[in-house]
Coordinates of C-alpha atoms in Angstrom, one line a residue:
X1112 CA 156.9 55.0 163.0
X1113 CA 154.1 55.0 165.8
X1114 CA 153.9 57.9 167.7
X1115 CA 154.8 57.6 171.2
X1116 CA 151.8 57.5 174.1
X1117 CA 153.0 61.0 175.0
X1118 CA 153.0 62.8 171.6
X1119 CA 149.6 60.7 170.9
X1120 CA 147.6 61.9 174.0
X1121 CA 149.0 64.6 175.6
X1122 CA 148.1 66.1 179.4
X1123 CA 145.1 67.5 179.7
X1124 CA 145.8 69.7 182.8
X1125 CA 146.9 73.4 182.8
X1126 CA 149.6 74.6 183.0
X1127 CA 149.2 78.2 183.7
X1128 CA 148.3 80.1 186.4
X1129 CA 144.3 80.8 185.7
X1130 CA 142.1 82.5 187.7
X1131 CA 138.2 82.2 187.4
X1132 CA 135.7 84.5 186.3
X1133 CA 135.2 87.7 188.8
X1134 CA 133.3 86.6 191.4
X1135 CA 130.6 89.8 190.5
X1136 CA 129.6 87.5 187.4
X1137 CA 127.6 84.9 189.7
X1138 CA 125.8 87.3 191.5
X1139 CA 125.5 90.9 190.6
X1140 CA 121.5 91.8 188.1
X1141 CA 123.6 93.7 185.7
X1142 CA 125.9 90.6 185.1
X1143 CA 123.0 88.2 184.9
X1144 CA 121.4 90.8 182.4
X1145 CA 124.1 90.5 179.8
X1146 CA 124.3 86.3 180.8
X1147 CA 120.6 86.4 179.6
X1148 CA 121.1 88.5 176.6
X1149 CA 124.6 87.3 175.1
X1150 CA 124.0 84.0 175.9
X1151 CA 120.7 83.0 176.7
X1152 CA 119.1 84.8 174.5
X1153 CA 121.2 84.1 171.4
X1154 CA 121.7 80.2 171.9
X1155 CA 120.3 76.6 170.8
X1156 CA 118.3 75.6 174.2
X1157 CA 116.4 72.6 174.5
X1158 CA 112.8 73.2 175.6
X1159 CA 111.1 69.5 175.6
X1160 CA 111.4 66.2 173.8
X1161 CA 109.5 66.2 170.6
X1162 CA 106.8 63.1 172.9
X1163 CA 105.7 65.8 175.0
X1164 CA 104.2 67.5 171.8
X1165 CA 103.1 64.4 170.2
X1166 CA 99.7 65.3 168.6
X1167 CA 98.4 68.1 166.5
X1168 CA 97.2 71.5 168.4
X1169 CA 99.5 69.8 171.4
X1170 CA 101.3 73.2 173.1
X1171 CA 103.8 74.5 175.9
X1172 CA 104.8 77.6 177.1
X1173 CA 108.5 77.7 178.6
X1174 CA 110.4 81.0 180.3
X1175 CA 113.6 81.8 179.6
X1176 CA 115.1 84.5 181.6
X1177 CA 112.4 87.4 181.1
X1178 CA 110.9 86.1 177.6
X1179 CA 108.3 83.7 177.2
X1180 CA 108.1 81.2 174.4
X1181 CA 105.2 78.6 173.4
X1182 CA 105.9 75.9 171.3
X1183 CA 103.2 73.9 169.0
X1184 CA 102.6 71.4 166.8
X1185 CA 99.9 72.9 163.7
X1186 CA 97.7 70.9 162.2
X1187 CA 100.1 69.4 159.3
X1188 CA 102.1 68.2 162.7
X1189 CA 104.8 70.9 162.0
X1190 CA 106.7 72.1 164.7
X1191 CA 107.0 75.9 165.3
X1192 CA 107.7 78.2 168.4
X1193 CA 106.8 81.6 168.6
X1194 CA 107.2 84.8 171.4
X1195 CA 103.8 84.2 173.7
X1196 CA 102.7 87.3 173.2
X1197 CA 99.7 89.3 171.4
X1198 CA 100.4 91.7 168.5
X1199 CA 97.7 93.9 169.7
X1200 CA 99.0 95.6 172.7
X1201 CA 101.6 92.7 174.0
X1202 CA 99.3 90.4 176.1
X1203 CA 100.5 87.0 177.4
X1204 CA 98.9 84.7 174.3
X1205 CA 98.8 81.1 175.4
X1206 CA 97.6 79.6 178.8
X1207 CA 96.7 76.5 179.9
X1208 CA 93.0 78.1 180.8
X1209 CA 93.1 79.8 177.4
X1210 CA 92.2 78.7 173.8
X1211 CA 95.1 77.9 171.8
X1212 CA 96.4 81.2 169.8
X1213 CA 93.4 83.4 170.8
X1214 CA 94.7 86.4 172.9
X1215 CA 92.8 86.0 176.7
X1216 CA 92.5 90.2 176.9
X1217 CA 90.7 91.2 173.3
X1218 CA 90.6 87.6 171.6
X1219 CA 92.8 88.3 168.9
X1220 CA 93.1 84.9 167.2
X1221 CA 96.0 83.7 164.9
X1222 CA 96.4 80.2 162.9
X1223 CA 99.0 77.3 163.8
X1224 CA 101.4 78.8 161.5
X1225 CA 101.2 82.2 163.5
X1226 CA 99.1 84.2 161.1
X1227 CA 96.4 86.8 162.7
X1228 CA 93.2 85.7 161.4
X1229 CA 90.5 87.8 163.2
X1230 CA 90.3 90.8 165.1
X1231 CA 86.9 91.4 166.8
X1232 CA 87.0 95.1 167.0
X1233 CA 83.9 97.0 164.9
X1234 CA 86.4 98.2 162.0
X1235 CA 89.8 98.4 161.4
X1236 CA 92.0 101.4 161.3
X1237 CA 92.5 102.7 157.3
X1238 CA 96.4 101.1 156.8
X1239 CA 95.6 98.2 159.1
X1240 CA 96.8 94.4 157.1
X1241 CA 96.6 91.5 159.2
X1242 CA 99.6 90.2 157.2
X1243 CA 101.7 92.9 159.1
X1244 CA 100.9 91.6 162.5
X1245 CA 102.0 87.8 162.4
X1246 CA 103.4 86.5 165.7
X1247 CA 107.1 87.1 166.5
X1248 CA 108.9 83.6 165.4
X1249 CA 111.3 81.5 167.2
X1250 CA 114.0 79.9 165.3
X1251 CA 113.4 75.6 166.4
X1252 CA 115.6 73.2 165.8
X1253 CA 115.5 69.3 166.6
X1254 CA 118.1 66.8 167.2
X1255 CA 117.0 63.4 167.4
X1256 CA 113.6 63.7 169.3
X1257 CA 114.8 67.2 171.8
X1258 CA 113.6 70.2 170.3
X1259 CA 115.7 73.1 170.7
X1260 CA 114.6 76.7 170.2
X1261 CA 116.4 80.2 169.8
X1262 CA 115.4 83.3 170.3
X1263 CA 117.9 85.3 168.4
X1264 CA 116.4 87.0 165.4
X1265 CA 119.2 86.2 163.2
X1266 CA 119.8 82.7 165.0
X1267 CA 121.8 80.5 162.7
X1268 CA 123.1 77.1 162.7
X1269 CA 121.2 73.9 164.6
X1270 CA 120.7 72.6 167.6
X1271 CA 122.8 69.9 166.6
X1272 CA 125.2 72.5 165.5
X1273 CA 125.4 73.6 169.2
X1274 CA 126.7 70.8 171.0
X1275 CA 130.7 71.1 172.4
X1276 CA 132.8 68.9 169.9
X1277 CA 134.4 67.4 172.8
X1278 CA 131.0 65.7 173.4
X1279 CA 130.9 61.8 173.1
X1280 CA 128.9 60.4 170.3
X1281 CA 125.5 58.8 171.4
X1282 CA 124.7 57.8 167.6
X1283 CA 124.6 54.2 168.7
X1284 CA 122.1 54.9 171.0
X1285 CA 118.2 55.3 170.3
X1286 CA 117.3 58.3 171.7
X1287 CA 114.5 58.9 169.3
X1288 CA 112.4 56.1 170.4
X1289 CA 112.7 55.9 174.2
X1290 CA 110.4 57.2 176.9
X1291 CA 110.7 58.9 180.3
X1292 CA 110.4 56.7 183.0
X1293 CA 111.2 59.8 185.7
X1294 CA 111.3 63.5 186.0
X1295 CA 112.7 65.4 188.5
X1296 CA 112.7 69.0 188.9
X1297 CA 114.6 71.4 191.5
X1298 CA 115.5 74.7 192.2
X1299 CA 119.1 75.5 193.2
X1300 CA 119.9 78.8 195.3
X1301 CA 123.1 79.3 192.7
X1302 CA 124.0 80.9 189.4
X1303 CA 124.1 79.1 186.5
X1304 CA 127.7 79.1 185.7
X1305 CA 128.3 77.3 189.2
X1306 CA 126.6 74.4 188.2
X1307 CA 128.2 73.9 184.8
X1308 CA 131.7 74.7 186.6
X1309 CA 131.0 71.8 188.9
X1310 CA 129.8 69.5 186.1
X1311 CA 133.2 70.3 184.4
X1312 CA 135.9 68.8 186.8
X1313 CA 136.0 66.1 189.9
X1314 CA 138.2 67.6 192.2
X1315 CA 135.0 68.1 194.5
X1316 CA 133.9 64.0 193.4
X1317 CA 136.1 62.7 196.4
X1318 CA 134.2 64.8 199.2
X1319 CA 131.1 65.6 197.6
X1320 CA 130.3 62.2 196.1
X1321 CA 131.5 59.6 198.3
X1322 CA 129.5 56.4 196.1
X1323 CA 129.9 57.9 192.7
X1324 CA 133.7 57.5 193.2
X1325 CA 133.3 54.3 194.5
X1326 CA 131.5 53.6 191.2
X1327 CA 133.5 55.5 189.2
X1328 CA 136.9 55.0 191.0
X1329 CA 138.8 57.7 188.9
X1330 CA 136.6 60.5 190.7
X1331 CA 137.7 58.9 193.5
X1332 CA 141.0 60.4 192.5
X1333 CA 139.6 63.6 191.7
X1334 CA 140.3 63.0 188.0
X1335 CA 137.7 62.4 185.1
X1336 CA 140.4 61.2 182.8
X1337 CA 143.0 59.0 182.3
X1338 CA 144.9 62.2 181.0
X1339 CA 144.1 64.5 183.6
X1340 CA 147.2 62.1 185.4
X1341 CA 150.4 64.5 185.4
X1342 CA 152.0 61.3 185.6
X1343 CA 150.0 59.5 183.1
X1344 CA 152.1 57.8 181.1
X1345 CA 153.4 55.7 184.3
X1346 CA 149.9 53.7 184.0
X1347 CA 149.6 54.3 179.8
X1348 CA 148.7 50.6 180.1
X1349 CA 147.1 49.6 182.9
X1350 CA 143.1 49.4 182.4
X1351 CA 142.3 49.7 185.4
X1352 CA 138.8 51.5 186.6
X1353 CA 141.2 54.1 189.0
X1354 CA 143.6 54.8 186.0
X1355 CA 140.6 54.0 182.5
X1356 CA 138.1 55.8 184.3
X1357 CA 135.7 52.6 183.4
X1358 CA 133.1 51.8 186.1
X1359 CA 134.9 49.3 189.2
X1360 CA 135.1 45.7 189.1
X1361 CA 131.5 44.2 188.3
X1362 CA 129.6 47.2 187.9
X1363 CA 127.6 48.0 184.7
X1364 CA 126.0 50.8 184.7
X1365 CA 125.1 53.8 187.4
X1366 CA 122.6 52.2 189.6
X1367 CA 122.7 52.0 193.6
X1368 CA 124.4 48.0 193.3
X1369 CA 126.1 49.3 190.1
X1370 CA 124.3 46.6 188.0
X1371 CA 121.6 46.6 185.5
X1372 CA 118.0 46.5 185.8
X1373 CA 116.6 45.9 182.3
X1374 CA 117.3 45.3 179.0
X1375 CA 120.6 46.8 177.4
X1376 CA 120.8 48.8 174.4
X1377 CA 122.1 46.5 171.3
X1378 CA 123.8 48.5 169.2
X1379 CA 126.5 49.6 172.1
X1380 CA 129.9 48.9 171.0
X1381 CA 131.9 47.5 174.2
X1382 CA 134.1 50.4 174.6
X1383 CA 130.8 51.9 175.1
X1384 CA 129.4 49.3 177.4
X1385 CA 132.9 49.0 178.9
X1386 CA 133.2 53.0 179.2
X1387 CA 129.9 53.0 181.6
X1388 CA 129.0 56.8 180.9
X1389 CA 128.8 58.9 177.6
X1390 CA 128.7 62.7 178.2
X1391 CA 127.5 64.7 175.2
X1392 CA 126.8 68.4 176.6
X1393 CA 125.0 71.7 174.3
X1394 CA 125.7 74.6 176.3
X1395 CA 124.0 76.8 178.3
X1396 CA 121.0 74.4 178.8
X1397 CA 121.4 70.9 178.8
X1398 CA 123.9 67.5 179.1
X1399 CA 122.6 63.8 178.1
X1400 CA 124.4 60.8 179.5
X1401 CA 124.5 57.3 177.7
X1402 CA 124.1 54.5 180.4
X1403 CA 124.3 50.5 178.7
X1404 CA 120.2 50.5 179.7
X1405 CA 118.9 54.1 180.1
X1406 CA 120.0 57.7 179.2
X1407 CA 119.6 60.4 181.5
X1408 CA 119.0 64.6 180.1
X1409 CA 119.5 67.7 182.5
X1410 CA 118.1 70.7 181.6
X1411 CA 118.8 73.9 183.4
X1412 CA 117.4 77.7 183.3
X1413 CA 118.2 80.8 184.6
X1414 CA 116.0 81.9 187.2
X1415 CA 117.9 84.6 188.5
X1416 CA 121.3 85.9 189.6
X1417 CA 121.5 83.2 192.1
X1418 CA 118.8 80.8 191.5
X1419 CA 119.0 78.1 188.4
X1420 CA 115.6 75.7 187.4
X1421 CA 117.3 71.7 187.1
X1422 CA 114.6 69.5 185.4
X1423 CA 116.4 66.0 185.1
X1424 CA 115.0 63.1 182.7
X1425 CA 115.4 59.1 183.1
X1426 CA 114.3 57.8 179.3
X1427 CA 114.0 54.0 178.4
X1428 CA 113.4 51.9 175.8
X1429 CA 109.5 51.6 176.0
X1430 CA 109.1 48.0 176.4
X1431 CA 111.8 47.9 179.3
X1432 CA 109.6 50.5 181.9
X1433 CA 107.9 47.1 183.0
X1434 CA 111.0 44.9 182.9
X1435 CA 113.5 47.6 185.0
X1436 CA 113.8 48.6 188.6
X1437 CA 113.4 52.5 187.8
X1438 CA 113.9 52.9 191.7
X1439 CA 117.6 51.9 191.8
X1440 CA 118.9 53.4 188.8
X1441 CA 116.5 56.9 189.9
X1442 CA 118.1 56.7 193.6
X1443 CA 121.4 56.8 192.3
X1444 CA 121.1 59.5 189.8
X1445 CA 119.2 61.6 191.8
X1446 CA 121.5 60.9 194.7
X1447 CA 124.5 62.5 192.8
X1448 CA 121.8 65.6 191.2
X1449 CA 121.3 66.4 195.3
X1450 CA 124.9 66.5 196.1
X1451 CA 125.8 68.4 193.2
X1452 CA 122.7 70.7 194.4
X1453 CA 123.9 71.1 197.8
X1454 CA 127.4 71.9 197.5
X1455 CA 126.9 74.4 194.3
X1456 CA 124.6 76.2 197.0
X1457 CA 127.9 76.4 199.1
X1458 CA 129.5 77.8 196.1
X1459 CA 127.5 80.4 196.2
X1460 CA 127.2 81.7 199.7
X1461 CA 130.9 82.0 199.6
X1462 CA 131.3 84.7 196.5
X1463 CA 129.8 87.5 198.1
X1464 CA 132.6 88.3 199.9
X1465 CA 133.6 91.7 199.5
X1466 CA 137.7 90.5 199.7
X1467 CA 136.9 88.1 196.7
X1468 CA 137.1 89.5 193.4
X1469 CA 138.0 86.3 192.1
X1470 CA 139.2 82.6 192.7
X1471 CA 142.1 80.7 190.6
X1472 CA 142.3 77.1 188.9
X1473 CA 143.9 74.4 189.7
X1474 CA 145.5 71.6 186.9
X1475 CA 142.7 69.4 187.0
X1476 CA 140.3 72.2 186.3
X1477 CA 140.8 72.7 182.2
X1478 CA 137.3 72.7 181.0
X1479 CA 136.5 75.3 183.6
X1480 CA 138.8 77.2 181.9
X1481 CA 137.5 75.8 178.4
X1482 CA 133.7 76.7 179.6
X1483 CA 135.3 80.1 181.0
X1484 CA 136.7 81.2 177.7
X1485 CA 133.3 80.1 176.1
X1486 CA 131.6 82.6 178.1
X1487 CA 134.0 85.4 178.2
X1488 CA 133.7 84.9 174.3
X1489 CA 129.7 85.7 174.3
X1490 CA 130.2 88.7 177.2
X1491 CA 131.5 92.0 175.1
X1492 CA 131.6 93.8 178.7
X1493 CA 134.2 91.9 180.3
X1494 CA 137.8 93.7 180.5
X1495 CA 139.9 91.6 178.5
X1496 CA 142.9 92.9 180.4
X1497 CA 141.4 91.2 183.4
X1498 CA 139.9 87.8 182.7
X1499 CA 140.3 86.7 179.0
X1500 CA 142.7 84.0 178.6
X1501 CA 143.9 82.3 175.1
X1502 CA 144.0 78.0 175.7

């Protein structure tokens, strides 16, 4: 006996009255301190694509809250990623005006693998071993060409690990293999968790994304899901865009004219072509989308209580940079980066009221509450009387 659509799929909405996080947690320094150190500090990030450090002695430096990490390929074109810092008396290590691994102050010099191999001083102080003062490591971990790092000391698991199990799969895509055809990077004036709270629901889509919904005409609905329908099951099988959530009539992919502008991928199924976007997300720091002719990856880091670093990525496959409008497809996406910019900016000049301890969410809103539980589950502080709620 077949189970019926409603025991098969259930609503995704809640169903509960939920309020958000306090409204102290998006903009007070002692909140943001404990964001960096349970979660920032003791998470799978991704740092780069494995490209951008494509030939031996290749390095980069990248800041994550207040710690600074440089990551390098050695000579044996190992990946590793250390703290940038001198064991001598804590210098910065690595600069772009510097020699690679050879502190700028007193030119203490360590090998690839992080090893200190000279000290210049006269003589050395009776107890002194070299082998004592290696460079502090960073755990690394790569997932099919993104290189992840994590600072924990006891870091475990992978970056692959890290990713939400709701993601979609991308395996049919070739990630590994294709190139970035734009970068764009921006500062929003908002926390963190106000950006991944927007990314998670479309209530705001309607308003705040006027030709994405066209596009995407279940946004246009303020839904992201078929499911997210209270009334679902009334359009179980109808397949179309407003109800599938598949891209509208003639469109194929997310472009300004909704069509394609270079080769497509070959080994998409097509539910995946049909589907039009594949979300796989690794929190805190990035999302990648799956397009039928490009991927997109958005990287974010904590600059502050109120102030979050976006560095977004259009990758190709290499022989289609020369074949594909980049302009179109870029417009669009960056179109829809802006607006999210602009109105998670609002966000945030609203919580400072001194009446607002805290907001509340609505049905549609479920993987706020998912991402909500996922960070009161990393923050020890917060009063579970007050804001820890069981799915």
């Amino acid at each position: 006996m077949q189970p019926n659509p409603s025991e098969r799929d259930p609503y995704n909405g809640l169903t509960t009255l939920q309020p958000t996080l306090p409204s102290t947690a998006y903009w007070d320094a002692d909140a943001y301190r404990h964001d960096l150190g349970a979660i920032w500090y003791r998470s799978w990030l991704m740092v780069c694509r494995e490209t951008d450090l494509a030939e031996p002695l290749a390095f980069r430096t990248f800041r994550i809250g207040s710690q600074e990490v440089v990551v390098l390929r050695d000579e044996t074109g190992s990946l590793r990623a250390f703290h940038n810092t001198c064991r001598h008396r804590g210098s910065q290590l690595c600069q772009e005006s510097a020699g690679l691994l050879t502190c700028p102050y007193h030119a203490w010099s360590y090998s690839l693998r992080g090893d200190l191999v000279r000290v210049p001083s006269k003589s050395l102080p009776e107890g002194f071993d070299k082998a004592d003062y290696q460079l502090y490591r960073v755990a690394l971990s790569v997932w099919r060409g993104f290189v992840f790092v994590n600072l924990a000391e006891d870091a475990s698991g992978s970056a692959e690990s890290a990713f939400d199990r709701a993601s979609g799969d991308l395996s049919n895509w070739p990630l590994e293999t294709l190139v970035t055809g734009h970068l764009l990077t921006k500062v929003m004036n908002c926390n963190w968790k106000i950006f991944w709270e927007n990314f998670n629901e479309c209530l705001h889509c309607p308003g705040v994304h006027k030709d994405l919904s066209r596009l995407v005409p279940i946004y246009g609905r303020g839904l992201m899901a078929r499911h997210d329908d209270p009334e679902w099951t009334h359009h179980a099988d109808n397949d179309a865009p407003e109800f599938s959530g598949r891209l509208r009539a003639g469109a194929e992919t997310w472009s300004r004219d909704g069509h394609v502008h270079g080769p497509v991928f070959p080994g998409l199924t097509p539910t995946e072509r049909a589907a039009g976007q594949t979300y796989a997300t690794s929190l805190p720091s990035m999302f990648i989308v799956g397009h039928v002719d490009y991927m997109r990856t958005v990287r974010l880091v904590p600059l502050g209580p109120e102030q979050t670093e976006l560095t977004a990525e259009w990758l190709f496959a290499p022989d289609a940079l020369g074949k594909t409008d980049i302009d179109n497809i870029v417009a669009f996406g960056t179109q829809v980066l802006e607006e999210d910019a602009a109105i998670c900016e609002v966000n945030q000049k609203g919580l400072r009221s001194m009446r607002h301890e805290a907001g509340v969410l609505m049905p549609e809103e479920y993987d706020l509450h998912r991402f909500h539980d996922w960070v009161r589950g990393r923050q020890p502080h917060m009063n579970p009387n007050q804001n820890d709620f069981g799915r």
